mmCIF file of C-alpha atoms in Angstrom:
data_model
loop_
_atom_site.group_PDB
_atom_site.id
_atom_site.type_symbol
_atom_site.label_atom_id
_atom_site.label_comp_id
_atom_site.label_asym_id
_atom_site.label_seq_id
_atom_site.Cartn_x
_atom_site.Cartn_y
_atom_site.Cartn_z
ATOM 1 C CA UNK A 1 223.921 -73.495 100.089
ATOM 2 C CA UNK A 2 224.081 -71.794 103.498
ATOM 3 C CA UNK A 3 221.153 -71.636 105.926
ATOM 4 C CA UNK A 4 220.324 -68.122 107.077
ATOM 5 C CA UNK A 5 219.242 -67.084 110.548
ATOM 6 C CA UNK A 6 218.240 -63.986 112.464
ATOM 7 C CA UNK A 7 220.471 -63.334 115.485
ATOM 8 C CA UNK A 8 219.664 -59.742 116.402
ATOM 9 C CA UNK A 9 216.744 -57.359 116.164
ATOM 10 C CA UNK A 10 216.088 -53.652 116.713
ATOM 11 C CA UNK A 11 212.957 -51.454 116.532
ATOM 12 C CA UNK A 12 212.010 -47.792 116.673
ATOM 13 C CA UNK A 13 208.241 -47.558 116.439
ATOM 14 C CA UNK A 14 204.990 -45.948 117.655
ATOM 15 C CA UNK A 15 204.734 -48.804 120.136
ATOM 16 C CA UNK A 16 208.198 -48.381 121.600
ATOM 17 C CA UNK A 17 211.860 -47.870 120.764
ATOM 18 C CA UNK A 18 213.200 -51.298 121.616
ATOM 19 C CA UNK A 19 212.062 -54.780 120.848
ATOM 20 C CA UNK A 20 210.747 -55.714 124.272
ATOM 21 C CA UNK A 21 208.459 -52.720 124.753
ATOM 22 C CA UNK A 22 207.229 -53.001 121.157
ATOM 23 C CA UNK A 23 206.410 -56.722 121.496
ATOM 24 C CA UNK A 24 204.653 -56.316 124.826
ATOM 25 C CA UNK A 25 202.347 -53.558 123.588
ATOM 26 C CA UNK A 26 201.725 -55.466 120.333
ATOM 27 C CA UNK A 27 200.618 -58.593 122.235
ATOM 28 C CA UNK A 28 198.419 -56.531 124.583
ATOM 29 C CA UNK A 29 196.696 -55.057 121.513
ATOM 30 C CA UNK A 30 197.607 -51.466 122.302
ATOM 31 C CA UNK A 31 197.392 -48.765 119.668
ATOM 32 C CA UNK A 32 200.256 -46.357 118.944
ATOM 33 C CA UNK A 33 198.066 -43.941 116.912
ATOM 34 C CA UNK A 34 197.580 -40.461 118.316
ATOM 35 C CA UNK A 35 196.683 -36.985 117.219
ATOM 36 C CA UNK A 36 199.619 -35.268 115.426
ATOM 37 C CA UNK A 37 201.205 -32.648 117.657
ATOM 38 C CA UNK A 38 204.387 -32.086 115.763
ATOM 39 C CA UNK A 39 202.842 -29.546 113.357
ATOM 40 C CA UNK A 40 199.557 -27.745 112.755
ATOM 41 C CA UNK A 41 196.944 -30.081 111.256
ATOM 42 C CA UNK A 42 194.033 -27.666 111.369
ATOM 43 C CA UNK A 43 193.753 -27.534 107.565
ATOM 44 C CA UNK A 44 194.265 -31.264 106.980
ATOM 45 C CA UNK A 45 191.577 -33.900 106.554
ATOM 46 C CA UNK A 46 193.490 -36.497 108.539
ATOM 47 C CA UNK A 47 195.038 -35.360 111.824
ATOM 48 C CA UNK A 48 196.372 -38.650 113.178
ATOM 49 C CA UNK A 49 199.543 -40.727 112.823
ATOM 50 C CA UNK A 50 201.690 -43.361 114.494
ATOM 51 C CA UNK A 51 204.512 -41.124 115.833
ATOM 52 C CA UNK A 52 207.758 -42.200 117.442
ATOM 53 C CA UNK A 53 207.808 -40.827 120.946
ATOM 54 C CA UNK A 54 210.622 -40.349 123.491
ATOM 55 C CA UNK A 55 213.327 -40.489 120.857
ATOM 56 C CA UNK A 56 216.161 -38.073 121.674
ATOM 57 C CA UNK A 57 218.597 -38.180 118.767
ATOM 58 C CA UNK A 58 220.969 -35.663 120.335
ATOM 59 C CA UNK A 59 221.251 -37.626 123.550
ATOM 60 C CA UNK A 60 221.917 -40.803 121.567
ATOM 61 C CA UNK A 61 224.297 -39.541 118.904
ATOM 62 C CA UNK A 62 225.485 -36.161 120.184
ATOM 63 C CA UNK A 63 224.215 -32.788 118.895
ATOM 64 C CA UNK A 64 226.641 -32.386 116.043
ATOM 65 C CA UNK A 65 226.094 -35.865 114.713
ATOM 66 C CA UNK A 66 222.310 -35.833 115.121
ATOM 67 C CA UNK A 67 222.045 -32.540 113.148
ATOM 68 C CA UNK A 68 223.802 -34.179 110.192
ATOM 69 C CA UNK A 69 221.191 -36.942 109.866
ATOM 70 C CA UNK A 70 217.573 -36.706 108.759
ATOM 71 C CA UNK A 71 215.116 -38.349 111.174
ATOM 72 C CA UNK A 72 214.790 -41.501 109.033
ATOM 73 C CA UNK A 73 218.608 -41.984 109.222
ATOM 74 C CA UNK A 74 218.470 -41.486 112.996
ATOM 75 C CA UNK A 75 215.839 -44.106 113.291
ATOM 76 C CA UNK A 76 217.737 -46.554 111.107
ATOM 77 C CA UNK A 77 221.002 -46.126 113.010
ATOM 78 C CA UNK A 78 219.326 -46.440 116.356
ATOM 79 C CA UNK A 79 217.536 -49.658 115.380
ATOM 80 C CA UNK A 80 220.799 -51.039 113.893
ATOM 81 C CA UNK A 81 222.680 -50.260 117.099
ATOM 82 C CA UNK A 82 220.066 -52.186 119.031
ATOM 83 C CA UNK A 83 220.107 -55.125 116.663
ATOM 84 C CA UNK A 84 223.870 -55.399 116.665
ATOM 85 C CA UNK A 85 224.113 -55.233 120.432
ATOM 86 C CA UNK A 86 221.338 -57.807 120.662
ATOM 87 C CA UNK A 87 223.198 -60.130 118.298
ATOM 88 C CA UNK A 88 226.324 -60.242 120.455
ATOM 89 C CA UNK A 89 228.479 -59.879 117.361
ATOM 90 C CA UNK A 90 232.095 -58.769 118.026
ATOM 91 C CA UNK A 91 233.039 -56.408 115.208
ATOM 92 C CA UNK A 92 236.689 -57.135 115.650
ATOM 93 C CA UNK A 93 236.132 -60.782 114.832
ATOM 94 C CA UNK A 94 234.050 -60.253 111.660
ATOM 95 C CA UNK A 95 235.476 -60.393 108.195
ATOM 96 C CA UNK A 96 234.465 -56.849 107.222
ATOM 97 C CA UNK A 97 234.501 -57.597 103.532
ATOM 98 C CA UNK A 98 231.798 -60.163 104.097
ATOM 99 C CA UNK A 99 229.741 -57.897 106.320
ATOM 100 C CA UNK A 100 227.034 -55.940 104.478
ATOM 101 C CA UNK A 101 224.057 -53.581 104.914
ATOM 102 C CA UNK A 102 220.756 -53.832 103.082
ATOM 103 C CA UNK A 103 218.579 -51.070 104.509
ATOM 104 C CA UNK A 104 216.127 -48.977 102.494
ATOM 105 C CA UNK A 105 213.664 -46.108 102.756
ATOM 106 C CA UNK A 106 210.707 -45.316 100.558
ATOM 107 C CA UNK A 107 210.820 -41.545 100.833
ATOM 108 C CA UNK A 108 214.124 -40.734 102.492
ATOM 109 C CA UNK A 109 214.852 -37.380 104.065
ATOM 110 C CA UNK A 110 211.607 -35.615 103.228
ATOM 111 C CA UNK A 111 211.668 -33.380 106.344
ATOM 112 C CA UNK A 112 215.106 -32.153 105.521
ATOM 113 C CA UNK A 113 214.077 -31.372 101.927
ATOM 114 C CA UNK A 114 211.080 -29.429 103.080
ATOM 115 C CA UNK A 115 213.057 -27.453 105.686
ATOM 116 C CA UNK A 116 215.845 -26.534 103.208
ATOM 117 C CA UNK A 117 213.332 -25.663 100.545
ATOM 118 C CA UNK A 118 211.712 -23.208 102.934
ATOM 119 C CA UNK A 119 215.128 -21.694 103.712
ATOM 120 C CA UNK A 120 215.874 -21.254 100.071
ATOM 121 C CA UNK A 121 212.597 -19.354 99.538
ATOM 122 C CA UNK A 122 212.876 -17.270 102.691
ATOM 123 C CA UNK A 123 216.549 -16.508 102.926
ATOM 124 C CA UNK A 124 218.192 -17.396 99.610
ATOM 125 C CA UNK A 125 220.582 -20.006 98.264
ATOM 126 C CA UNK A 126 223.444 -19.033 100.601
ATOM 127 C CA UNK A 127 221.404 -20.409 103.537
ATOM 128 C CA UNK A 128 220.793 -23.884 102.109
ATOM 129 C CA UNK A 129 222.818 -26.529 103.908
ATOM 130 C CA UNK A 130 225.626 -28.193 102.037
ATOM 131 C CA UNK A 131 224.546 -31.446 103.643
ATOM 132 C CA UNK A 132 221.016 -31.312 102.118
ATOM 133 C CA UNK A 133 221.603 -33.974 99.530
ATOM 134 C CA UNK A 134 223.379 -36.538 101.687
ATOM 135 C CA UNK A 135 220.788 -36.057 104.416
ATOM 136 C CA UNK A 136 217.935 -36.397 101.900
ATOM 137 C CA UNK A 137 218.846 -39.369 99.705
ATOM 138 C CA UNK A 138 217.232 -42.631 100.684
ATOM 139 C CA UNK A 139 220.416 -44.732 100.530
ATOM 140 C CA UNK A 140 221.878 -42.735 103.403
ATOM 141 C CA UNK A 141 220.382 -44.997 106.081
ATOM 142 C CA UNK A 142 222.409 -47.897 104.692
ATOM 143 C CA UNK A 143 225.505 -45.713 104.337
ATOM 144 C CA UNK A 144 225.313 -44.407 107.908
ATOM 145 C CA UNK A 145 225.082 -47.957 109.278
ATOM 146 C CA UNK A 146 227.928 -49.136 107.023
ATOM 147 C CA UNK A 147 230.195 -46.321 108.152
ATOM 148 C CA UNK A 148 229.281 -46.685 111.858
ATOM 149 C CA UNK A 149 230.164 -50.375 112.021
ATOM 150 C CA UNK A 150 232.825 -50.617 109.335
ATOM 151 C CA UNK A 151 230.758 -52.898 107.011
ATOM 152 C CA UNK A 152 232.867 -53.153 103.853
ATOM 153 C CA UNK A 153 230.771 -55.786 102.116
ATOM 154 C CA UNK A 154 227.726 -55.356 99.808
ATOM 155 C CA UNK A 155 225.655 -52.426 100.788
ATOM 156 C CA UNK A 156 222.437 -51.389 99.100
ATOM 157 C CA UNK A 157 219.244 -49.459 99.630
ATOM 158 C CA UNK A 158 216.248 -51.180 97.977
ATOM 159 C CA UNK A 159 213.394 -48.844 97.061
ATOM 160 C CA UNK A 160 210.260 -50.902 96.613
ATOM 161 C CA UNK A 161 207.877 -48.538 98.442
ATOM 162 C CA UNK A 162 206.060 -50.255 101.362
ATOM 163 C CA UNK A 163 207.609 -53.639 100.666
ATOM 164 C CA UNK A 164 211.191 -52.409 101.310
ATOM 165 C CA UNK A 165 211.739 -54.269 104.575
ATOM 166 C CA UNK A 166 210.871 -57.686 103.082
ATOM 167 C CA UNK A 167 212.842 -56.812 99.918
ATOM 168 C CA UNK A 168 215.905 -56.013 101.989
ATOM 169 C CA UNK A 169 215.630 -59.159 104.142
ATOM 170 C CA UNK A 170 214.860 -61.352 101.137
ATOM 171 C CA UNK A 171 217.705 -60.089 98.977
ATOM 172 C CA UNK A 172 220.124 -60.270 101.863
ATOM 173 C CA UNK A 173 218.971 -63.801 102.621
ATOM 174 C CA UNK A 174 219.760 -64.848 99.044
ATOM 175 C CA UNK A 175 223.197 -63.238 99.119
ATOM 176 C CA UNK A 176 224.172 -65.076 102.305
ATOM 177 C CA UNK A 177 222.505 -68.310 101.121
ATOM 178 C CA UNK A 178 224.683 -68.319 97.987
ATOM 179 C CA UNK A 179 227.873 -67.500 99.830
ATOM 180 C CA UNK A 180 228.213 -63.785 99.041
ATOM 181 C CA UNK A 181 228.349 -62.611 102.706
ATOM 182 C CA UNK A 182 228.490 -63.851 106.232
ATOM 183 C CA UNK A 183 226.537 -61.147 108.049
ATOM 184 C CA UNK A 184 224.081 -58.498 106.731
ATOM 185 C CA UNK A 185 222.261 -55.774 108.639
ATOM 186 C CA UNK A 186 218.845 -55.653 106.907
ATOM 187 C CA UNK A 187 215.647 -53.631 107.193
ATOM 188 C CA UNK A 188 213.927 -50.310 106.505
ATOM 189 C CA UNK A 189 213.395 -46.873 107.938
ATOM 190 C CA UNK A 190 210.905 -44.041 107.365
ATOM 191 C CA UNK A 191 210.128 -40.654 108.794
ATOM 192 C CA UNK A 192 207.653 -39.121 106.366
ATOM 193 C CA UNK A 193 204.917 -37.826 108.609
ATOM 194 C CA UNK A 194 205.003 -34.238 107.333
ATOM 195 C CA UNK A 195 202.488 -31.658 106.243
ATOM 196 C CA UNK A 196 203.199 -32.314 102.583
ATOM 197 C CA UNK A 197 202.785 -36.075 102.704
ATOM 198 C CA UNK A 198 199.728 -35.817 104.957
ATOM 199 C CA UNK A 199 198.138 -33.454 102.423
ATOM 200 C CA UNK A 200 198.984 -35.616 99.430
ATOM 201 C CA UNK A 201 197.712 -38.897 100.928
ATOM 202 C CA UNK A 202 194.709 -36.996 102.298
ATOM 203 C CA UNK A 203 193.791 -35.596 98.929
ATOM 204 C CA UNK A 204 194.092 -39.058 97.481
ATOM 205 C CA UNK A 205 191.432 -40.069 100.068
ATOM 206 C CA UNK A 206 193.840 -42.816 101.235
ATOM 207 C CA UNK A 207 193.983 -41.806 104.878
ATOM 208 C CA UNK A 208 191.604 -42.496 107.776
ATOM 209 C CA UNK A 209 189.794 -39.358 109.072
ATOM 210 C CA UNK A 210 188.668 -40.935 112.329
ATOM 211 C CA UNK A 211 190.297 -37.990 114.093
ATOM 212 C CA UNK A 212 187.992 -38.146 117.149
ATOM 213 C CA UNK A 213 189.179 -41.660 118.069
ATOM 214 C CA UNK A 214 192.785 -42.125 116.842
ATOM 215 C CA UNK A 215 193.356 -45.457 118.629
ATOM 216 C CA UNK A 216 190.499 -47.051 116.689
ATOM 217 C CA UNK A 217 191.336 -45.488 113.316
ATOM 218 C CA UNK A 218 193.457 -48.249 111.845
ATOM 219 C CA UNK A 219 191.079 -51.145 111.409
ATOM 220 C CA UNK A 220 192.145 -53.703 108.786
ATOM 221 C CA UNK A 221 189.408 -56.006 107.467
ATOM 222 C CA UNK A 222 186.703 -54.104 109.399
ATOM 223 C CA UNK A 223 183.642 -53.008 107.446
ATOM 224 C CA UNK A 224 184.004 -49.514 108.864
ATOM 225 C CA UNK A 225 187.571 -48.932 107.775
ATOM 226 C CA UNK A 226 188.142 -45.630 105.976
ATOM 227 C CA UNK A 227 191.845 -45.645 105.052
ATOM 228 C CA UNK A 228 195.305 -46.171 106.422
ATOM 229 C CA UNK A 229 197.127 -44.231 109.113
ATOM 230 C CA UNK A 230 200.588 -42.930 108.393
ATOM 231 C CA UNK A 231 203.389 -43.914 110.784
ATOM 232 C CA UNK A 232 207.124 -43.680 111.209
ATOM 233 C CA UNK A 233 210.016 -45.770 112.563
ATOM 234 C CA UNK A 234 212.565 -48.409 111.671
ATOM 235 C CA UNK A 235 213.056 -52.129 111.900
ATOM 236 C CA UNK A 236 216.403 -53.897 111.595
ATOM 237 C CA UNK A 237 217.454 -57.564 111.783
ATOM 238 C CA UNK A 238 220.913 -59.157 111.809
ATOM 239 C CA UNK A 239 221.056 -61.958 109.233
ATOM 240 C CA UNK A 240 223.934 -64.492 109.502
ATOM 241 C CA UNK A 241 224.831 -67.675 107.784
ATOM 242 C CA UNK A 242 224.056 -70.498 110.176
ATOM 243 C CA UNK A 243 227.620 -71.693 110.096
ATOM 244 C CA UNK A 244 228.855 -68.208 111.110
ATOM 245 C CA UNK A 245 226.247 -67.999 113.962
ATOM 246 C CA UNK A 246 227.101 -71.504 115.242
ATOM 247 C CA UNK A 247 230.785 -70.767 115.356
ATOM 248 C CA UNK A 248 230.131 -68.024 117.889
ATOM 249 C CA UNK A 249 227.303 -69.778 119.726
ATOM 250 C CA UNK A 250 224.844 -67.064 118.825
ATOM 251 C CA UNK A 251 221.253 -66.986 120.024
ATOM 252 C CA UNK A 252 218.942 -67.584 117.068
ATOM 253 C CA UNK A 253 215.504 -66.029 116.849
ATOM 254 C CA UNK A 254 214.346 -67.670 113.640
ATOM 255 C CA UNK A 255 215.510 -69.008 110.315
ATOM 256 C CA UNK A 256 214.758 -67.306 106.939
ATOM 257 C CA UNK A 257 213.817 -70.042 104.518
ATOM 258 C CA UNK A 258 212.129 -68.395 101.587
ATOM 259 C CA UNK A 259 211.520 -65.187 99.671
ATOM 260 C CA UNK A 260 209.137 -64.291 96.883
ATOM 261 C CA UNK A 261 208.893 -61.074 94.800
ATOM 262 C CA UNK A 262 206.517 -60.044 92.057
ATOM 263 C CA UNK A 263 204.889 -57.149 90.356
ATOM 264 C CA UNK A 264 201.159 -56.460 89.926
ATOM 265 C CA UNK A 265 201.913 -54.628 86.620
ATOM 266 C CA UNK A 266 198.552 -53.000 87.202
ATOM 267 C CA UNK A 267 198.417 -49.481 88.773
ATOM 268 C CA UNK A 268 200.693 -46.827 90.374
ATOM 269 C CA UNK A 269 198.981 -47.032 93.753
ATOM 270 C CA UNK A 270 196.157 -49.619 93.735
ATOM 271 C CA UNK A 271 196.782 -53.287 94.384
ATOM 272 C CA UNK A 272 195.462 -55.713 91.771
ATOM 273 C CA UNK A 273 191.818 -56.278 92.808
ATOM 274 C CA UNK A 274 192.242 -60.039 92.457
ATOM 275 C CA UNK A 275 195.514 -60.151 94.389
ATOM 276 C CA UNK A 276 197.429 -61.742 91.526
ATOM 277 C CA UNK A 277 200.829 -60.312 92.405
ATOM 278 C CA UNK A 278 200.356 -61.087 96.128
ATOM 279 C CA UNK A 279 199.464 -64.670 95.304
ATOM 280 C CA UNK A 280 202.488 -65.018 93.045
ATOM 281 C CA UNK A 281 204.947 -63.686 95.650
ATOM 282 C CA UNK A 282 203.545 -65.894 98.394
ATOM 283 C CA UNK A 283 203.662 -68.953 96.102
ATOM 284 C CA UNK A 284 207.308 -68.213 95.115
ATOM 285 C CA UNK A 285 208.323 -67.775 98.765
ATOM 286 C CA UNK A 286 206.864 -71.173 99.695
ATOM 287 C CA UNK A 287 208.514 -72.816 96.698
ATOM 288 C CA UNK A 288 211.944 -71.468 97.656
ATOM 289 C CA UNK A 289 211.394 -72.574 101.244
ATOM 290 C CA UNK A 290 210.454 -76.035 100.005
ATOM 291 C CA UNK A 291 207.139 -76.084 101.975
ATOM 292 C CA UNK A 292 203.478 -76.504 101.135
ATOM 293 C CA UNK A 293 200.668 -74.015 102.068
ATOM 294 C CA UNK A 294 199.495 -76.494 104.777
ATOM 295 C CA UNK A 295 202.890 -76.215 106.539
ATOM 296 C CA UNK A 296 202.368 -72.513 107.307
ATOM 297 C CA UNK A 297 200.998 -71.715 110.805
ATOM 298 C CA UNK A 298 200.432 -67.989 110.608
ATOM 299 C CA UNK A 299 200.448 -65.077 108.129
ATOM 300 C CA UNK A 300 201.471 -61.545 108.987
ATOM 301 C CA UNK A 301 199.310 -59.623 106.542
ATOM 302 C CA UNK A 302 200.180 -56.379 104.774
ATOM 303 C CA UNK A 303 196.619 -55.206 105.668
ATOM 304 C CA UNK A 304 196.832 -51.431 105.551
ATOM 305 C CA UNK A 305 193.107 -50.834 106.361
ATOM 306 C CA UNK A 306 192.137 -49.802 102.835
ATOM 307 C CA UNK A 307 189.061 -51.188 101.176
ATOM 308 C CA UNK A 308 190.597 -52.694 98.030
ATOM 309 C CA UNK A 309 193.938 -53.625 99.570
ATOM 310 C CA UNK A 310 192.427 -55.735 102.414
ATOM 311 C CA UNK A 311 190.019 -57.456 100.072
ATOM 312 C CA UNK A 312 192.648 -58.326 97.447
ATOM 313 C CA UNK A 313 195.028 -59.700 100.038
ATOM 314 C CA UNK A 314 192.245 -61.844 101.481
ATOM 315 C CA UNK A 315 191.479 -63.225 98.027
ATOM 316 C CA UNK A 316 195.184 -64.072 97.441
ATOM 317 C CA UNK A 317 195.508 -65.768 100.838
ATOM 318 C CA UNK A 318 192.324 -67.846 100.313
ATOM 319 C CA UNK A 319 193.460 -68.904 96.821
ATOM 320 C CA UNK A 320 196.754 -70.283 98.178
ATOM 321 C CA UNK A 321 195.934 -71.292 101.784
ATOM 322 C CA UNK A 322 192.153 -71.739 102.042
ATOM 323 C CA UNK A 323 190.218 -70.031 104.763
ATOM 324 C CA UNK A 324 191.426 -71.619 108.014
ATOM 325 C CA UNK A 325 194.851 -70.128 108.562
ATOM 326 C CA UNK A 326 195.297 -67.440 111.250
ATOM 327 C CA UNK A 327 196.110 -63.982 109.883
ATOM 328 C CA UNK A 328 197.364 -61.007 111.945
ATOM 329 C CA UNK A 329 197.585 -57.317 111.008
ATOM 330 C CA UNK A 330 200.178 -55.410 112.979
ATOM 331 C CA UNK A 331 199.197 -52.126 111.287
ATOM 332 C CA UNK A 332 196.040 -52.119 113.265
ATOM 333 C CA UNK A 333 198.250 -51.059 116.183
ATOM 334 C CA UNK A 334 201.322 -49.434 114.581
ATOM 335 C CA UNK A 335 199.766 -47.662 111.614
ATOM 336 C CA UNK A 336 201.531 -47.931 108.289
ATOM 337 C CA UNK A 337 205.262 -47.272 108.584
ATOM 338 C CA UNK A 338 205.655 -47.255 104.810
ATOM 339 C CA UNK A 339 209.204 -48.292 103.933
ATOM 340 C CA UNK A 340 209.808 -49.481 107.511
ATOM 341 C CA UNK A 341 206.555 -51.463 107.816
ATOM 342 C CA UNK A 342 207.591 -54.933 106.783
ATOM 343 C CA UNK A 343 210.918 -54.757 108.591
ATOM 344 C CA UNK A 344 209.141 -54.020 111.837
ATOM 345 C CA UNK A 345 206.607 -56.768 111.018
ATOM 346 C CA UNK A 346 209.478 -59.259 110.399
ATOM 347 C CA UNK A 347 210.660 -58.612 113.973
ATOM 348 C CA UNK A 348 207.130 -59.218 115.198
ATOM 349 C CA UNK A 349 206.859 -62.477 113.221
ATOM 350 C CA UNK A 350 210.175 -63.724 114.601
ATOM 351 C CA UNK A 351 208.964 -62.985 118.114
ATOM 352 C CA UNK A 352 205.672 -64.812 117.360
ATOM 353 C CA UNK A 353 207.544 -67.941 116.393
ATOM 354 C CA UNK A 354 209.790 -67.666 119.389
ATOM 355 C CA UNK A 355 207.024 -67.016 121.918
ATOM 356 C CA UNK A 356 204.163 -69.044 120.362
ATOM 357 C CA UNK A 357 201.874 -66.001 120.387
ATOM 358 C CA UNK A 358 199.953 -64.448 117.507
ATOM 359 C CA UNK A 359 199.376 -60.667 118.112
ATOM 360 C CA UNK A 360 195.769 -59.592 117.514
ATOM 361 C CA UNK A 361 194.204 -57.548 114.790
ATOM 362 C CA UNK A 362 192.587 -54.831 116.849
ATOM 363 C CA UNK A 363 189.551 -52.695 116.058
ATOM 364 C CA UNK A 364 187.929 -55.593 114.238
ATOM 365 C CA UNK A 365 184.346 -54.952 115.361
ATOM 366 C CA UNK A 366 182.267 -55.678 112.273
ATOM 367 C CA UNK A 367 184.095 -57.846 109.796
ATOM 368 C CA UNK A 368 183.809 -56.926 106.092
ATOM 369 C CA UNK A 369 181.855 -59.850 104.600
ATOM 370 C CA UNK A 370 184.443 -59.994 101.752
ATOM 371 C CA UNK A 371 187.238 -60.293 104.282
ATOM 372 C CA UNK A 372 186.231 -63.669 105.772
ATOM 373 C CA UNK A 373 189.412 -65.163 107.223
ATOM 374 C CA UNK A 374 190.477 -65.782 110.788
ATOM 375 C CA UNK A 375 192.169 -62.434 111.567
ATOM 376 C CA UNK A 376 192.782 -63.186 115.325
ATOM 377 C CA UNK A 377 190.398 -60.401 116.333
ATOM 378 C CA UNK A 378 191.158 -58.101 119.241
ATOM 379 C CA UNK A 379 193.002 -60.561 121.531
ATOM 380 C CA UNK A 380 196.361 -62.279 121.142
ATOM 381 C CA UNK A 381 196.258 -66.034 120.743
ATOM 382 C CA UNK A 382 198.641 -68.718 121.971
ATOM 383 C CA UNK A 383 199.414 -71.339 119.325
ATOM 384 C CA UNK A 384 202.005 -73.896 118.266
ATOM 385 C CA UNK A 385 203.920 -71.944 115.630
ATOM 386 C CA UNK A 386 206.678 -73.352 113.454
ATOM 387 C CA UNK A 387 206.445 -71.483 110.148
ATOM 388 C CA UNK A 388 205.089 -68.007 109.352
ATOM 389 C CA UNK A 389 205.104 -65.773 106.298
ATOM 390 C CA UNK A 390 205.060 -61.977 106.175
ATOM 391 C CA UNK A 391 203.424 -60.126 103.310
ATOM 392 C CA UNK A 392 204.315 -56.635 102.052
ATOM 393 C CA UNK A 393 203.058 -54.790 99.044
ATOM 394 C CA UNK A 394 204.003 -51.339 97.746
ATOM 395 C CA UNK A 395 202.972 -48.598 95.414
ATOM 396 C CA UNK A 396 203.786 -49.394 91.813
ATOM 397 C CA UNK A 397 202.746 -53.013 92.385
ATOM 398 C CA UNK A 398 205.891 -54.219 94.219
ATOM 399 C CA UNK A 399 205.210 -57.331 96.264
ATOM 400 C CA UNK A 400 207.696 -59.075 98.638
ATOM 401 C CA UNK A 401 207.034 -62.044 100.951
ATOM 402 C CA UNK A 402 209.392 -63.757 103.376
ATOM 403 C CA UNK A 403 209.152 -67.134 105.130
ATOM 404 C CA UNK A 404 210.419 -67.397 108.693
ATOM 405 C CA UNK A 405 210.721 -70.675 110.493
ATOM 406 C CA UNK A 406 211.467 -71.632 114.109
ATOM 407 C CA UNK A 407 215.079 -72.686 114.198
ATOM 408 C CA UNK A 408 215.545 -76.406 114.476
#
């Protein structure tokens, strides 16, 4: 079996639109949550989000091309361009039939659908764009990347809600591991901060309404948390077989060594209160990696800042790892990027292993007594890091966990 490594990374996020800026702000414990200024929120309960700023799609792709992509596709392609450039891969020297794309989105082109639906109602069917469907469907992020770079190998768009990034990385890891591809561009993208989604999540009482202090609204494991904060962006990694990476003397960020997936089989939106599915996925990931719980140095938690979710993840972690392991929650700074969340968090975990720094969980002022782990509160921590896991859980009970290891 092949070993699988990460050789390139790209990010579009509320903390910055390239890996360096994103990582610097994450380590400093800066929040990317602000008041929404892209549409009128006066009638909404929650008025805050993690928005991508300073992203000019027309400058990057050209006006004509940008207008043929929904925002989530633009994010995905921009992050993929970064990751590919970062990897140093020369496309002319790749076997295109063994070059794939595994990039998903939970909601796809929601903004395009809403805009075209309004046009239909206001101006009639003749005004609806013929590109509505290809701009809207969630597999288009993977398709755009495949077409841009001539990837002729396996291409898929996993839809496992908020665990998409880890599902994409994990499934791609297994394909390369068993010899089905040499290189795969993997990750997730989302651009669903719209009036409709904000209203729906708000009416489900899932969102934080700390509108007077956006930077302190996302507060995983804190007793005063009142819901998650929507966010947008994309995270992409380049996965390669180790033999392929070594042949071209590639820089290696980290090795992917394990992947676990499970279902809560419990509820359409709520996690299992005892964290059964989360425990199962973490356990499977460690088994595939051939390691014991005591070998893991850090956990990147799913940690959305919801009451039940944070508590159930804590229970699952304690059951498998005990109560001493450091746990970090990137969403305290980025908000919840939905289908892009775990892909962005995979980038952060790879950087943690490389730099020996655990980003903080910010806004942890009064810890929930039922969330009683070491969450690296409010300040980054230097540590000797060799192995980390990243958790991601999605609506419908989808759970996906990956294991990353410092390359030896």
